[in-house]
PDB file of C-alpha atoms in Angstrom:
ATOM      1  CA  ALA A 251      16.125  -0.613  -7.940  1.00 76.00           C
ATOM      2  CA  GLN A 252      13.901   2.174  -7.670  1.00 83.00           C
ATOM      3  CA  THR A 253      13.650   2.657  -3.194  1.00 91.00           C
ATOM      4  CA  VAL A 254      11.443   5.115  -1.750  1.00 95.00           C
ATOM      5  CA  THR A 255      12.829   6.323   1.583  1.00 97.00           C
ATOM      6  CA  GLN A 256      10.154   8.401   4.736  1.00 97.00           C
ATOM      7  CA  SER A 257      13.055   9.872   6.686  1.00 95.00           C
ATOM      8  CA  GLN A 258      10.628  10.810   9.473  1.00 95.00           C
ATOM      9  CA  PRO A 259       9.140   7.517  11.258  1.00 95.00           C
ATOM     10  CA  GLU A 260       6.721   9.850  14.001  1.00 97.00           C
ATOM     11  CA  MET A 261       5.533  13.652  13.540  1.00 97.00           C
ATOM     12  CA  SER A 262       3.299  15.620  15.656  1.00 97.00           C
ATOM     13  CA  VAL A 263       1.077  18.390  14.465  1.00 97.00           C
ATOM     14  CA  GLN A 264      -1.276  20.530  16.742  1.00 97.00           C
ATOM     15  CA  GLU A 265      -5.034  20.616  15.638  1.00 97.00           C
ATOM     16  CA  ALA A 266      -5.413  22.945  12.991  1.00 97.00           C
ATOM     17  CA  GLU A 267      -1.989  23.502  12.109  1.00 97.00           C
ATOM     18  CA  THR A 268      -0.145  22.621   8.808  1.00 98.00           C
ATOM     19  CA  VAL A 269       2.558  19.595   8.536  1.00 98.00           C
ATOM     20  CA  THR A 270       4.598  18.076   5.965  1.00 98.00           C
ATOM     21  CA  LEU A 271       5.942  14.844   5.124  1.00 98.00           C
ATOM     22  CA  SER A 272       9.175  13.870   3.427  1.00 98.00           C
ATOM     23  CA  CYS A 273       9.394  11.474   0.617  1.00 98.00           C
ATOM     24  CA  THR A 274      12.325  10.991  -1.165  1.00 98.00           C
ATOM     25  CA  TYR A 275      12.814   8.179  -3.934  1.00 97.00           C
ATOM     26  CA  ASP A 276      15.497   7.019  -6.676  1.00 95.00           C
ATOM     27  CA  THR A 277      14.350   5.890  -9.939  1.00 92.00           C
ATOM     28  CA  SER A 278      15.897   6.087 -13.678  1.00 90.00           C
ATOM     29  CA  GLU A 279      12.837   6.383 -14.943  1.00 88.00           C
ATOM     30  CA  SER A 280      10.966   9.290 -16.353  1.00 87.00           C
ATOM     31  CA  ASP A 281       7.659   8.391 -16.475  1.00 88.00           C
ATOM     32  CA  TYR A 282       6.392   7.022 -13.299  1.00 93.00           C
ATOM     33  CA  TYR A 283       3.189   8.171 -10.833  1.00 94.00           C
ATOM     34  CA  LEU A 284       3.747   8.592  -7.180  1.00 96.00           C
ATOM     35  CA  PHE A 285       1.349   8.359  -4.589  1.00 96.00           C
ATOM     36  CA  TRP A 286       0.122   8.860  -0.984  1.00 98.00           C
ATOM     37  CA  TYR A 287      -1.745   6.761   1.050  1.00 97.00           C
ATOM     38  CA  LYS A 288      -3.633   7.022   4.507  1.00 97.00           C
ATOM     39  CA  GLN A 289      -3.680   3.926   6.513  1.00 96.00           C
ATOM     40  CA  PRO A 290      -5.795   5.076  10.046  1.00 94.00           C
ATOM     41  CA  PRO A 291      -6.434   2.878  13.143  1.00 89.00           C
ATOM     42  CA  SER A 292      -9.129   1.198  11.021  1.00 85.00           C
ATOM     43  CA  ARG A 293      -6.188  -0.306   9.133  1.00 86.00           C
ATOM     44  CA  GLN A 294      -7.965  -0.058   5.517  1.00 88.00           C
ATOM     45  CA  MET A 295      -5.296   1.697   3.563  1.00 93.00           C
ATOM     46  CA  ILE A 296      -6.779   4.801   1.659  1.00 94.00           C
ATOM     47  CA  LEU A 297      -5.225   6.972  -1.337  1.00 96.00           C
ATOM     48  CA  VAL A 298      -4.548  10.479  -0.581  1.00 97.00           C
ATOM     49  CA  ILE A 299      -3.695  11.882  -3.652  1.00 97.00           C
ATOM     50  CA  ARG A 300      -1.486  10.549  -6.391  1.00 96.00           C
ATOM     51  CA  GLN A 301       1.059  12.588  -9.264  1.00 96.00           C
ATOM     52  CA  GLU A 302       2.682  12.063 -12.612  1.00 94.00           C
ATOM     53  CA  ALA A 303       5.591  12.793 -13.196  1.00 93.00           C
ATOM     54  CA  TYR A 304       5.186  14.629 -16.175  1.00 92.00           C
ATOM     55  CA  LYS A 305       2.734  16.974 -14.777  1.00 90.00           C
ATOM     56  CA  GLN A 306       5.251  19.740 -13.884  1.00 86.00           C
ATOM     57  CA  GLN A 307       1.708  21.191 -11.780  1.00 92.00           C
ATOM     58  CA  ASN A 308       1.511  19.736  -8.287  1.00 95.00           C
ATOM     59  CA  ALA A 309      -1.428  18.047  -7.185  1.00 94.00           C
ATOM     60  CA  THR A 310      -4.101  19.112  -4.535  1.00 94.00           C
ATOM     61  CA  GLU A 311      -6.985  17.059  -3.130  1.00 93.00           C
ATOM     62  CA  ASN A 312      -8.791  19.652  -0.504  1.00 95.00           C
ATOM     63  CA  ARG A 313      -6.621  20.245   2.352  1.00 97.00           C
ATOM     64  CA  PHE A 314      -3.963  17.714   0.840  1.00 98.00           C
ATOM     65  CA  SER A 315      -1.300  18.761  -1.795  1.00 97.00           C
ATOM     66  CA  VAL A 316       2.080  17.672  -2.621  1.00 97.00           C
ATOM     67  CA  ASN A 317       5.537  19.080  -3.824  1.00 97.00           C
ATOM     68  CA  PHE A 318       6.983  17.460  -6.132  1.00 97.00           C
ATOM     69  CA  GLN A 319      10.421  17.673  -7.112  1.00 96.00           C
ATOM     70  CA  LYS A 320      11.227  15.471  -9.726  1.00 94.00           C
ATOM     71  CA  ALA A 321      15.313  16.335 -10.239  1.00 94.00           C
ATOM     72  CA  ALA A 322      15.844  16.250  -6.463  1.00 96.00           C
ATOM     73  CA  LYS A 323      13.700  12.992  -6.344  1.00 96.00           C
ATOM     74  CA  SER A 324      11.199  14.428  -3.487  1.00 97.00           C
ATOM     75  CA  PHE A 325       7.916  14.071  -2.514  1.00 97.00           C
ATOM     76  CA  SER A 326       6.213  15.541   0.104  1.00 98.00           C
ATOM     77  CA  LEU A 327       3.143  15.854   1.422  1.00 98.00           C
ATOM     78  CA  LYS A 328       1.622  19.256   2.544  1.00 98.00           C
ATOM     79  CA  ILE A 329      -1.663  18.625   5.216  1.00 98.00           C
ATOM     80  CA  SER A 330      -3.516  22.081   5.875  1.00 98.00           C
ATOM     81  CA  ASP A 331      -6.039  23.079   8.857  1.00 97.00           C
ATOM     82  CA  SER A 332      -4.684  19.598  10.370  1.00 97.00           C
ATOM     83  CA  GLN A 333      -8.001  17.564  12.090  1.00 97.00           C
ATOM     84  CA  LEU A 334      -8.341  14.916  14.290  1.00 96.00           C
ATOM     85  CA  GLY A 335      -9.166  12.605  11.793  1.00 95.00           C
ATOM     86  CA  ASP A 336      -5.755  13.174  10.026  1.00 97.00           C
ATOM     87  CA  ALA A 337      -4.392  10.977  12.403  1.00 97.00           C
ATOM     88  CA  ALA A 338      -2.816   7.501  10.707  1.00 97.00           C
ATOM     89  CA  MET A 339       0.448   6.125   9.044  1.00 96.00           C
ATOM     90  CA  TYR A 340       1.531   8.075   5.746  1.00 98.00           C
ATOM     91  CA  PHE A 341       2.759   5.717   3.376  1.00 97.00           C
ATOM     92  CA  CYS A 342       3.895   6.816   0.203  1.00 97.00           C
ATOM     93  CA  ALA A 343       4.622   4.920  -2.578  1.00 96.00           C
ATOM     94  CA  TYR A 344       6.119   4.869  -6.689  1.00 94.00           C
ATOM     95  CA  ARG A 345       4.861   2.808  -9.582  1.00 92.00           C
ATOM     96  CA  SER A 346       6.623   3.086 -12.887  1.00 87.00           C
ATOM     97  CA  ARG A 347       5.534   0.895 -15.627  1.00 78.00           C
ATOM     98  CA  GLY A 348       5.300  -2.428 -14.803  1.00 70.00           C
ATOM     99  CA  ASP A 349       3.290  -4.458 -12.154  1.00 62.00           C
ATOM    100  CA  LYS A 350       4.507  -3.293  -8.591  1.00 80.00           C
ATOM    101  CA  ILE A 351       3.988  -0.634  -6.654  1.00 88.00           C
ATOM    102  CA  ILE A 352       6.751   0.317  -3.944  1.00 91.00           C
ATOM    103  CA  PHE A 353       5.712   1.423  -0.583  1.00 94.00           C
ATOM    104  CA  GLY A 354       7.721   3.546   1.998  1.00 95.00           C
ATOM    105  CA  LYS A 355       8.169   2.603   5.547  1.00 94.00           C
ATOM    106  CA  GLY A 356       5.698   5.002   6.760  1.00 96.00           C
ATOM    107  CA  THR A 357       5.587   8.431   8.765  1.00 97.00           C
ATOM    108  CA  ARG A 358       2.668   8.005  11.814  1.00 96.00           C
ATOM    109  CA  LEU A 359       1.280  11.380  12.092  1.00 98.00           C
ATOM    110  CA  HIS A 360      -0.263  12.152  15.294  1.00 97.00           C
ATOM    111  CA  ILE A 361      -2.518  15.091  15.713  1.00 97.00           C
ATOM    112  CA  LEU A 362      -2.664  17.107  19.221  1.00 96.00           C
ATOM    113  CA  PRO A 363      -5.774  18.795  19.913  1.00 93.00           C
TER     114      PRO A 363
ATOM    115  CA  ASN B 203     -20.389  -3.105  -3.812  1.00 70.00           C
ATOM    116  CA  ALA B 204     -18.267  -4.694  -0.852  1.00 81.00           C
ATOM    117  CA  GLY B 205     -14.865  -3.569  -2.987  1.00 94.00           C
ATOM    118  CA  VAL B 206     -12.160  -6.058  -1.298  1.00 97.00           C
ATOM    119  CA  THR B 207     -12.584  -8.070   1.256  1.00 97.00           C
ATOM    120  CA  GLN B 208     -10.195 -10.560   3.364  1.00 97.00           C
ATOM    121  CA  THR B 209     -11.535 -13.594   5.100  1.00 97.00           C
ATOM    122  CA  PRO B 210     -10.406 -13.975   7.801  1.00 97.00           C
ATOM    123  CA  LYS B 211      -9.501 -11.072   9.686  1.00 95.00           C
ATOM    124  CA  PHE B 212      -7.873 -12.458  12.960  1.00 96.00           C
ATOM    125  CA  ARG B 213      -6.423 -15.907  12.934  1.00 96.00           C
ATOM    126  CA  VAL B 214      -4.092 -17.595  15.108  1.00 97.00           C
ATOM    127  CA  LEU B 215      -1.637 -21.032  13.858  1.00 96.00           C
ATOM    128  CA  LYS B 216       0.736 -22.742  15.509  1.00 97.00           C
ATOM    129  CA  THR B 217       3.935 -23.385  13.866  1.00 97.00           C
ATOM    130  CA  GLY B 218       3.826 -25.933  11.327  1.00 97.00           C
ATOM    131  CA  GLN B 219      -0.091 -25.441  10.820  1.00 97.00           C
ATOM    132  CA  SER B 220      -1.437 -24.655   7.202  1.00 96.00           C
ATOM    133  CA  MET B 221      -3.711 -22.057   6.251  1.00 95.00           C
ATOM    134  CA  THR B 222      -5.461 -20.182   3.246  1.00 97.00           C
ATOM    135  CA  LEU B 223      -6.040 -16.421   3.364  1.00 97.00           C
ATOM    136  CA  LEU B 224      -8.814 -15.262   1.075  1.00 97.00           C
ATOM    137  CA  CYS B 225      -9.224 -12.084  -1.021  1.00 98.00           C
ATOM    138  CA  ALA B 226     -12.375 -11.578  -3.183  1.00 98.00           C
ATOM    139  CA  GLN B 227     -13.410  -8.299  -5.006  1.00 97.00           C
ATOM    140  CA  ASP B 228     -15.990  -7.370  -6.857  1.00 96.00           C
ATOM    141  CA  MET B 229     -14.690  -4.478  -8.737  1.00 95.00           C
ATOM    142  CA  ASN B 230     -14.025  -6.290 -11.751  1.00 94.00           C
ATOM    143  CA  HIS B 231     -10.496  -5.547 -11.327  1.00 95.00           C
ATOM    144  CA  GLU B 232      -7.567  -7.363 -13.137  1.00 94.00           C
ATOM    145  CA  TYR B 233      -4.274  -6.795 -11.139  1.00 93.00           C
ATOM    146  CA  MET B 234      -4.526  -8.166  -7.601  1.00 95.00           C
ATOM    147  CA  TYR B 235      -1.792  -8.182  -4.576  1.00 95.00           C
ATOM    148  CA  TRP B 236      -1.064  -9.930  -1.292  1.00 97.00           C
ATOM    149  CA  TYR B 237       1.346  -7.803   1.204  1.00 97.00           C
ATOM    150  CA  ARG B 238       2.590  -7.920   4.250  1.00 97.00           C
ATOM    151  CA  GLN B 239       3.047  -5.256   6.894  1.00 96.00           C
ATOM    152  CA  ASP B 240       5.186  -5.423   9.777  1.00 94.00           C
ATOM    153  CA  PRO B 241       6.304  -3.015  12.442  1.00 87.00           C
ATOM    154  CA  GLY B 242       9.531  -0.583  10.725  1.00 84.00           C
ATOM    155  CA  MET B 243       8.726  -2.472   7.085  1.00 85.00           C
ATOM    156  CA  GLY B 244       6.273  -0.844   5.562  1.00 87.00           C
ATOM    157  CA  LEU B 245       4.607  -3.004   3.022  1.00 93.00           C
ATOM    158  CA  ARG B 246       6.315  -5.683   1.048  1.00 94.00           C
ATOM    159  CA  LEU B 247       4.547  -7.338  -1.914  1.00 94.00           C
ATOM    160  CA  ILE B 248       4.458 -11.782  -1.223  1.00 96.00           C
ATOM    161  CA  HIS B 249       2.893 -11.961  -4.971  1.00 96.00           C
ATOM    162  CA  TYR B 250       0.656 -10.675  -7.224  1.00 94.00           C
ATOM    163  CA  SER B 251      -1.683 -11.689 -10.169  1.00 94.00           C
ATOM    164  CA  VAL B 252      -2.144  -9.470 -13.308  1.00 91.00           C
ATOM    165  CA  GLY B 253      -5.008 -11.861 -14.565  1.00 93.00           C
ATOM    166  CA  GLU B 254      -7.220 -14.465 -13.866  1.00 94.00           C
ATOM    167  CA  GLY B 255      -4.715 -17.564 -14.045  1.00 94.00           C
ATOM    168  CA  THR B 256      -1.685 -16.161 -13.542  1.00 95.00           C
ATOM    169  CA  THR B 257       0.418 -15.049 -10.562  1.00 96.00           C
ATOM    170  CA  ALA B 258       4.242 -13.965 -10.034  1.00 94.00           C
ATOM    171  CA  LYS B 259       6.581 -13.781  -7.319  1.00 94.00           C
ATOM    172  CA  GLY B 260       6.941 -10.128  -5.385  1.00 92.00           C
ATOM    173  CA  GLU B 261       9.575  -9.087  -2.907  1.00 90.00           C
ATOM    174  CA  VAL B 262       9.092 -11.957   0.002  1.00 95.00           C
ATOM    175  CA  PRO B 263       7.617 -14.746  -1.578  1.00 97.00           C
ATOM    176  CA  ASP B 264       9.143 -17.568   0.393  1.00 96.00           C
ATOM    177  CA  GLY B 265       6.943 -19.800   2.347  1.00 96.00           C
ATOM    178  CA  TYR B 266       3.900 -18.855   0.901  1.00 98.00           C
ATOM    179  CA  ASN B 267       1.629 -19.923  -2.370  1.00 97.00           C
ATOM    180  CA  VAL B 268      -1.033 -18.306  -3.960  1.00 98.00           C
ATOM    181  CA  SER B 269      -3.582 -19.329  -6.471  1.00 97.00           C
ATOM    182  CA  ARG B 270      -6.388 -16.928  -9.188  1.00 97.00           C
ATOM    183  CA  LEU B 271      -8.375 -19.160 -10.113  1.00 95.00           C
ATOM    184  CA  LYS B 272     -11.577 -16.605 -10.247  1.00 96.00           C
ATOM    185  CA  LYS B 273     -10.756 -13.087 -11.431  1.00 96.00           C
ATOM    186  CA  GLN B 274     -11.902 -11.964  -8.215  1.00 97.00           C
ATOM    187  CA  ASN B 275     -10.869 -13.832  -6.294  1.00 98.00           C
ATOM    188  CA  PHE B 276      -7.131 -14.793  -4.737  1.00 98.00           C
ATOM    189  CA  LEU B 277      -5.876 -16.801  -2.456  1.00 98.00           C
ATOM    190  CA  LEU B 278      -2.887 -16.747  -0.147  1.00 98.00           C
ATOM    191  CA  GLY B 279      -1.633 -20.062   0.969  1.00 97.00           C
ATOM    192  CA  LEU B 280       1.049 -20.812   3.867  1.00 96.00           C
ATOM    193  CA  GLU B 281       1.615 -24.731   3.674  1.00 92.00           C
ATOM    194  CA  SER B 282       4.080 -24.790   7.054  1.00 96.00           C
ATOM    195  CA  ALA B 283       3.681 -21.783   9.021  1.00 96.00           C
ATOM    196  CA  ALA B 284       6.609 -20.173  10.890  1.00 97.00           C
ATOM    197  CA  PRO B 285       6.594 -17.739  13.946  1.00 97.00           C
ATOM    198  CA  SER B 286       8.377 -15.282  11.121  1.00 96.00           C
ATOM    199  CA  GLN B 287       5.478 -15.109   9.553  1.00 97.00           C
ATOM    200  CA  THR B 288       3.635 -13.515  12.265  1.00 97.00           C
ATOM    201  CA  SER B 289       1.963 -10.054  10.186  1.00 97.00           C
ATOM    202  CA  VAL B 290      -0.758  -8.249   9.135  1.00 97.00           C
ATOM    203  CA  TYR B 291      -1.785  -9.089   5.540  1.00 98.00           C
ATOM    204  CA  PHE B 292      -3.318  -7.419   2.816  1.00 97.00           C
ATOM    205  CA  CYS B 293      -4.820  -7.936  -0.651  1.00 97.00           C
ATOM    206  CA  ALA B 294      -4.903  -5.228  -2.978  1.00 96.00           C
ATOM    207  CA  SER B 295      -6.710  -4.765  -6.635  1.00 95.00           C
ATOM    208  CA  SER B 296      -6.530  -2.459  -8.995  1.00 92.00           C
ATOM    209  CA  TYR B 297      -8.160  -2.294 -12.203  1.00 89.00           C
ATOM    210  CA  ALA B 298      -5.454  -2.583 -15.639  1.00 73.00           C
ATOM    211  CA  ALA B 299      -2.032  -2.136 -15.863  1.00 64.00           C
ATOM    212  CA  SER B 300      -1.495   1.885 -15.897  1.00 80.00           C
ATOM    213  CA  PRO B 301       0.868   2.885 -13.224  1.00 82.00           C
ATOM    214  CA  GLY B 302      -1.259   5.566 -12.199  1.00 87.00           C
ATOM    215  CA  ASP B 303      -4.546   3.299 -10.932  1.00 88.00           C
ATOM    216  CA  GLU B 304      -5.152   3.774  -7.744  1.00 90.00           C
ATOM    217  CA  GLN B 305      -4.670   0.456  -5.721  1.00 92.00           C
ATOM    218  CA  PHE B 306      -7.589  -0.251  -3.504  1.00 95.00           C
ATOM    219  CA  PHE B 307      -7.000  -2.660  -0.209  1.00 96.00           C
ATOM    220  CA  GLY B 308      -8.883  -4.814   1.837  1.00 96.00           C
ATOM    221  CA  PRO B 309      -9.207  -4.912   5.700  1.00 95.00           C
ATOM    222  CA  GLY B 310      -6.696  -6.819   6.437  1.00 96.00           C
ATOM    223  CA  THR B 311      -5.640 -10.596   8.257  1.00 96.00           C
ATOM    224  CA  ARG B 312      -3.745 -10.288  11.386  1.00 96.00           C
ATOM    225  CA  LEU B 313      -2.043 -13.474  11.773  1.00 97.00           C
ATOM    226  CA  THR B 314      -0.374 -14.693  14.901  1.00 97.00           C
ATOM    227  CA  VAL B 315       1.674 -18.026  14.680  1.00 97.00           C
ATOM    228  CA  LEU B 316       2.859 -19.533  17.684  1.00 96.00           C
TER     229      LEU B 316
END
């Protein structure tokens, strides 16, 4: 069965600094997608970034980028120039063929002014 | 375009009471999902639907029932609420079966069972 592990329950970073959130997963599939979702204090989850396993190039979305290591089954999220609005719970997620997406338990990110 | 909406936003029940949570989406999405979120547990899938008239069990389906009579609506029912069902419930929808499709989430319903 596929699993997603986020080993950092909480992290803090100084405003304007860079922070990396870790995620590892376990699967026997070769074709899948990985996601990072953000859940701000308002609770509504939004997609931050996604990565297709077949693409070797790491996905980027403005200040957000990923380090995708397929062989190591690692998918970390890097946030550059951290802003106060980045404070949230971040969930790593995995989805292969089929209907269900599997979420990690989340990492709460605090931004220190 | 309201996206995914959930009704109600908050609810307090007594043990044994029943209730229905309503999820509605206006994006013509085929897939809809119900999750519960508990501290330290992340999001766990309760039930999901791959189209109108279909439902399937997720990771934690016990104590819940669902119905998808209309494509835009996905109802989650608790027939006899228990304190263990105190949680925040999220509905989500996505367009189709592509694994890369984004899931769009509702704002959540905070349910307390006394």
